[in-house]
XYZ file of N, CA, C and O in Angstrom:
436
model
N 12.198 41.515 -38.567
C 10.742 40.626 -37.994
C 10.267 41.749 -37.001
O 10.700 42.674 -36.479
N 8.870 41.430 -37.388
C 7.769 42.467 -36.587
C 7.923 42.322 -35.184
O 7.981 40.879 -35.010
N 7.861 42.968 -34.322
C 7.303 42.417 -32.696
C 6.770 42.004 -32.484
O 6.868 40.671 -31.423
N 5.338 41.563 -33.128
C 4.642 40.476 -32.813
C 4.981 39.235 -33.203
O 4.574 38.154 -32.290
N 5.741 39.244 -34.140
C 6.086 37.515 -34.662
C 7.544 37.332 -33.900
O 7.484 36.187 -33.415
N 8.127 38.123 -33.120
C 9.312 37.920 -32.189
C 8.604 37.748 -31.022
O 9.145 36.648 -30.521
N 7.665 38.322 -30.671
C 6.896 37.898 -29.006
C 6.051 36.544 -29.520
O 6.394 35.352 -28.221
N 5.829 36.230 -30.859
C 5.145 34.806 -30.822
C 6.188 33.478 -30.834
O 5.911 32.568 -30.226
N 7.373 34.038 -31.205
C 8.517 33.195 -31.256
C 9.106 33.134 -30.097
O 9.151 31.628 -29.784
N 9.125 33.914 -29.331
C 9.944 34.047 -27.945
C 8.821 33.097 -26.780
O 9.222 32.141 -26.309
N 7.783 33.378 -27.038
C 6.644 32.201 -26.266
C 6.588 30.952 -26.929
O 6.580 30.287 -25.800
N 6.887 30.721 -28.070
C 6.844 29.286 -28.475
C 8.093 28.459 -27.851
O 8.038 27.415 -27.624
N 9.172 29.173 -28.062
C 10.461 28.549 -27.323
C 10.121 28.455 -26.050
O 10.703 27.576 -25.595
N 9.549 29.139 -25.130
C 9.837 29.380 -23.998
C 8.916 27.992 -23.523
O 9.004 27.256 -22.708
N 7.501 27.925 -24.393
C 6.866 26.910 -23.645
C 7.511 25.519 -23.995
O 7.167 24.222 -23.699
N 8.018 25.200 -25.220
C 9.131 24.133 -25.603
C 9.766 24.157 -24.613
O 10.119 22.788 -24.176
N 10.740 24.892 -24.275
C 11.739 24.593 -23.170
C 11.188 24.225 -21.606
O 11.585 23.325 -21.450
N 9.773 24.678 -21.495
C 9.460 24.218 -20.499
C 9.083 22.685 -20.336
O 8.987 22.017 -19.481
N 8.222 22.373 -21.894
C 7.602 21.311 -21.837
C 9.136 19.989 -21.667
O 8.943 18.801 -21.392
N 10.237 20.332 -22.599
C 11.073 19.636 -22.575
C 11.910 19.234 -21.100
O 11.959 18.117 -20.672
N 11.637 20.319 -20.267
C 12.083 20.323 -18.919
C 11.449 19.141 -18.210
O 11.585 18.369 -17.204
N 9.895 19.042 -18.621
C 9.056 18.318 -17.948
C 9.385 16.894 -18.285
O 8.804 15.783 -17.532
N 9.892 16.760 -19.495
C 10.145 15.435 -19.750
C 11.402 14.797 -19.542
O 11.865 13.638 -19.838
N 11.801 14.984 -18.340
C 13.061 14.516 -18.077
C 12.880 13.181 -17.279
O 11.731 12.718 -17.069
N 13.852 12.713 -16.748
C 13.685 11.369 -15.981
C 12.548 11.508 -14.799
O 12.607 12.584 -14.255
N 11.847 10.229 -14.385
C 10.837 10.246 -13.621
C 11.285 10.780 -12.100
O 12.610 10.104 -12.160
N 10.786 11.240 -11.284
C 11.499 11.622 -9.942
C 11.063 10.037 -9.059
O 10.399 9.176 -9.318
N 12.487 9.779 -8.055
C 12.334 8.240 -7.652
C 11.015 8.192 -6.688
O 10.888 9.202 -6.043
N 10.665 7.016 -6.930
C 9.339 6.620 -5.978
C 9.852 6.753 -4.072
O 10.831 6.059 -4.030
N 9.149 7.071 -3.403
C 9.451 6.919 -2.111
C 9.389 5.259 -1.839
O 8.713 4.686 -2.425
N 10.122 4.591 -1.025
C 10.022 2.951 -0.998
C 8.540 3.031 0.069
O 8.125 3.543 0.522
N 8.127 1.850 -0.279
C 6.597 1.343 0.115
C 7.160 1.104 1.688
O 7.960 0.500 1.909
N 5.785 1.283 2.727
C 6.061 0.952 4.147
C 6.347 -0.790 3.752
O 5.857 -1.164 3.054
N 6.778 -1.155 4.943
C 6.948 -2.319 5.155
C 6.054 -3.389 4.849
O 5.956 -4.336 4.237
N 5.013 -2.856 5.629
C 3.615 -3.801 5.643
C 3.008 -3.907 3.906
O 2.109 -4.472 4.105
N 3.301 -3.106 3.132
C 2.973 -2.685 1.801
C 3.736 -3.711 0.861
O 3.316 -3.477 -0.204
N 4.730 -4.109 1.166
C 5.874 -4.780 0.107
C 5.093 -6.475 -0.274
O 4.075 -6.798 0.221
N 5.574 -6.488 -1.617
C 4.913 -7.590 -2.195
C 5.215 -9.033 -1.096
O 6.291 -9.122 -0.747
N 4.465 -10.092 -0.936
C 4.798 -11.064 -0.163
C 5.433 -12.262 -0.940
O 5.516 -11.960 -2.291
N 5.678 -13.108 -0.575
C 6.806 -13.698 -1.181
C 6.103 -14.642 -2.367
O 6.828 -15.562 -3.443
N 4.743 -14.827 -2.447
C 4.061 -15.295 -3.502
C 3.416 -14.638 -4.561
O 1.958 -15.098 -4.838
N 3.706 -13.575 -4.719
C 2.841 -12.841 -5.715
C 2.000 -11.906 -5.321
O 1.270 -11.291 -5.781
N 1.866 -11.943 -3.907
C 0.403 -11.069 -3.208
C -0.527 -11.599 -3.247
O -1.514 -10.563 -2.504
N -1.021 -12.784 -3.509
C -2.276 -13.188 -3.124
C -2.222 -13.905 -1.714
O -1.576 -14.987 -1.420
N -3.501 -13.679 -0.860
C -3.464 -14.262 0.394
C -3.582 -15.624 0.335
O -4.580 -15.970 -0.013
N -3.137 -16.245 1.460
C -3.197 -17.641 1.876
C -3.480 -17.674 3.358
O -2.170 -17.435 3.835
N -4.546 -17.831 4.444
C -4.642 -17.396 5.549
C -3.829 -18.448 6.282
O -3.529 -18.352 7.595
N -4.080 -19.405 5.623
C -3.651 -20.931 6.546
C -2.038 -20.708 7.471
O -2.230 -20.972 8.774
N -1.126 -20.402 6.544
C 0.254 -20.314 7.096
C 0.379 -18.860 8.278
O 1.202 -18.925 9.238
N -0.667 -18.066 8.309
C -0.450 -17.127 9.197
C -1.229 -17.510 10.632
O -1.192 -16.421 11.591
N -1.621 -18.558 10.503
C -2.695 -18.808 11.584
C -1.795 -19.124 12.855
O -1.885 -19.142 14.083
N -0.168 -19.213 12.520
C 0.522 -19.622 13.833
C 0.774 -18.155 14.629
O 1.113 -17.860 15.535
N 0.051 -16.791 14.037
C 0.205 -15.940 15.228
C -1.050 -15.696 15.724
O -0.987 -14.693 16.730
N -1.961 -16.294 15.865
C -3.017 -16.269 16.644
C -2.651 -16.233 18.099
O -1.640 -17.171 18.787
N -3.365 -15.549 19.159
C -2.801 -15.149 20.532
C -1.692 -14.250 20.742
O -1.756 -13.913 21.739
N -0.946 -14.097 19.633
C 0.049 -13.179 20.129
C -0.284 -11.840 19.649
O -1.731 -11.631 19.618
N -0.147 -10.840 20.884
C 0.145 -9.138 20.560
C 0.191 -8.680 19.230
O 1.196 -9.288 18.556
N -0.393 -8.058 18.716
C -0.489 -7.603 17.659
C 0.224 -6.408 17.019
O 0.046 -4.986 16.763
N 1.512 -6.866 16.970
C 2.906 -5.612 17.195
C 3.053 -5.809 15.537
O 2.675 -6.328 14.568
N 3.951 -4.480 15.376
C 4.260 -4.360 13.953
C 4.909 -5.726 13.252
O 4.868 -6.085 12.042
N 5.727 -6.118 13.972
C 6.703 -7.266 13.625
C 6.155 -8.293 13.448
O 6.183 -9.301 12.346
N 5.048 -8.767 14.365
C 4.034 -10.071 14.427
C 3.178 -9.783 13.316
O 2.563 -10.476 12.091
N 2.826 -8.364 12.947
C 1.937 -8.080 11.652
C 2.525 -8.823 10.445
O 1.990 -9.155 9.741
N 3.925 -8.143 10.637
C 4.585 -8.307 9.375
C 4.603 -9.768 8.970
O 4.850 -10.292 7.680
N 5.252 -10.611 9.942
C 5.274 -11.848 10.056
C 4.544 -12.900 9.345
O 4.521 -13.382 8.426
N 3.207 -12.445 9.934
C 1.752 -13.215 9.587
C 1.911 -12.520 7.698
O 1.499 -13.462 7.013
N 1.522 -11.253 7.702
C 1.597 -11.212 6.271
C 2.409 -11.825 5.017
O 2.282 -12.463 4.210
N 3.727 -11.785 5.449
C 4.743 -12.582 5.126
C 4.592 -14.268 4.504
O 4.501 -14.751 3.907
N 3.977 -14.712 5.641
C 3.782 -16.115 5.966
C 2.390 -16.388 4.752
O 2.510 -17.171 4.314
N 1.772 -15.376 5.116
C 0.347 -15.440 3.971
C 0.508 -15.464 2.627
O -0.458 -15.910 1.608
N 1.729 -14.873 2.237
C 2.096 -14.373 0.752
C 1.328 -12.746 0.572
O 0.959 -12.674 -0.342
N 0.437 -12.313 1.594
C -0.347 -11.014 1.092
C 0.444 -9.743 0.680
O 1.407 -10.099 1.303
N -0.028 -9.023 -0.254
C 0.743 -7.744 -0.313
C 0.732 -6.898 0.540
O 1.538 -5.937 0.775
N -0.256 -7.155 1.526
C -0.491 -6.254 2.595
C -1.552 -6.469 3.578
O -2.150 -7.537 3.618
N -1.406 -6.276 4.837
C -1.991 -6.599 6.041
C -2.854 -5.463 6.749
O -2.214 -4.258 6.807
N -3.807 -5.993 7.489
C -4.471 -4.689 8.361
C -4.827 -5.428 9.717
O -5.001 -6.598 9.436
N -5.072 -4.456 10.491
C -5.358 -5.142 12.229
C -6.664 -4.457 12.329
O -7.092 -3.157 11.916
N -7.763 -5.490 12.182
C -9.029 -4.865 12.828
C -9.095 -4.859 14.448
O -9.555 -5.835 14.876
N -9.257 -3.926 14.891
C -9.982 -3.734 16.235
C -11.489 -3.857 16.352
O -12.332 -4.066 15.469
N -11.851 -4.176 17.713
C -13.073 -4.652 18.201
C -14.025 -3.443 18.009
O -13.668 -2.478 17.978
N -15.259 -3.322 16.981
C -16.193 -2.613 16.625
C -15.763 -1.909 15.606
O -16.095 -0.507 15.775
N -14.485 -2.045 15.140
C -13.951 -0.960 14.021
C -14.731 -1.111 12.644
O -14.919 -1.812 12.414
N -15.145 -0.180 12.364
C -15.797 -0.158 10.966
C -14.747 -0.138 9.697
O -13.719 0.342 9.911
N -14.890 -1.043 8.934
C -14.108 -1.795 8.102
C -14.786 -1.444 6.525
O -16.153 -1.538 6.373
N -13.987 -1.365 5.632
C -14.846 -1.439 4.383
C -14.925 -2.799 4.119
O -14.345 -4.030 4.662
N -15.867 -3.052 3.412
C -16.228 -4.835 2.972
C -15.984 -5.542 1.597
O -16.218 -6.456 1.274
N -15.206 -4.543 0.753
C -14.727 -4.956 -0.146
C -13.722 -6.046 -0.025
O -12.853 -6.229 0.973
N -13.499 -7.123 -0.625
C -12.864 -8.353 -0.678
C -11.414 -8.011 -1.423
O -11.649 -7.950 -2.742
N -10.448 -8.210 -0.988
C -9.803 -7.816 -1.645
C -8.399 -9.274 -1.518
O -8.137 -9.317 -0.217
N -7.967 -10.049 -2.656
C -7.393 -10.960 -2.328
C -6.099 -11.061 -2.107
O -5.396 -11.987 -1.542
N -5.481 -9.755 -2.090
C -4.214 -9.654 -1.849
C -3.739 -8.936 -0.253
O -2.650 -8.556 0.321
N -5.013 -8.958 0.318
C -4.853 -8.237 1.718
C -5.399 -9.392 3.254
O -6.199 -10.111 2.903
N -4.151 -9.674 3.746
C -4.565 -10.057 5.177
C -5.323 -9.391 6.026
O -4.504 -8.304 6.403
N -6.440 -10.134 6.947
C -6.917 -8.991 7.894
C -6.477 -10.207 9.257
O -6.976 -11.106 9.337
N -6.192 -9.190 10.421
C -5.628 -9.832 11.798
C -6.715 -9.190 12.352
O -6.889 -7.723 12.620
N -7.895 -9.737 12.722
C -8.652 -9.459 13.824
C -8.150 -9.570 15.601
O -7.496 -10.523 15.941
N -8.459 -8.466 16.250
C -7.599 -8.557 17.481
C -9.253 -8.258 18.558
O -9.833 -7.718 18.212
N -8.432 -8.772 19.796
C -9.578 -8.601 20.653
C -9.285 -7.229 21.633
O -8.493 -6.221 21.309
N -9.845 -6.868 22.569
C -9.760 -5.432 23.133
C -8.234 -5.458 24.037
O -8.027 -4.079 24.016
N -7.458 -6.359 24.238
C -6.191 -6.465 24.647
C -5.229 -6.356 23.436
O -3.998 -6.197 23.826
N -5.443 -6.332 22.221
C -4.684 -6.075 21.103
C -4.117 -7.906 20.704
O -3.433 -7.856 19.854
N -4.463 -8.735 21.274
C -4.180 -9.960 20.757
C -5.142 -10.410 19.668
O -6.167 -10.218 19.542
N -4.351 -11.372 18.772
C -4.945 -11.268 17.399
C -5.724 -12.778 17.751
O -5.467 -14.057 18.129
N -6.803 -12.917 17.075
C -8.185 -13.865 17.409
C -8.431 -14.321 15.820
O -9.133 -15.845 16.487
N -8.101 -14.036 15.194
C -8.401 -14.464 13.759
C -7.416 -13.848 12.556
O -7.020 -12.657 12.514
N -7.345 -14.834 11.715
C -6.445 -14.225 10.312
C -7.128 -14.995 9.283
O -7.331 -15.950 9.198
N -7.323 -13.725 8.595
C -8.393 -14.487 7.385
C -7.958 -13.213 6.118
O -7.662 -12.090 6.438
N -8.406 -13.859 4.783
C -7.598 -13.021 3.602
C -9.163 -12.029 3.072
O -10.146 -12.523 3.592
N -8.715 -11.157 2.782
C -9.751 -10.173 2.407
C -9.439 -8.779 2.240
O -10.295 -8.139 1.922
């Protein structure tokens, strides 16, 4: 066999081996943060059950309680004068807080 053919075959074999290594099992995905786990009703938000948190301090546990109650897939806390995206997301619960961090409104979007 000529040296150029041997080099071509070795290069092809190396490429095939590298590609085969890439085709292994997918790496495990890290667990989603708790506030992004799916809600109990498939992720679509219903703000009515979340109204029970109005007047409470916006802690992580209260935010999660409201998210689960609403069935939303995610929740965000909106501070006074905070710039936010205006896109409507039916899977998101928005908790509006006042200057002291108390929840004043709970709505979907």
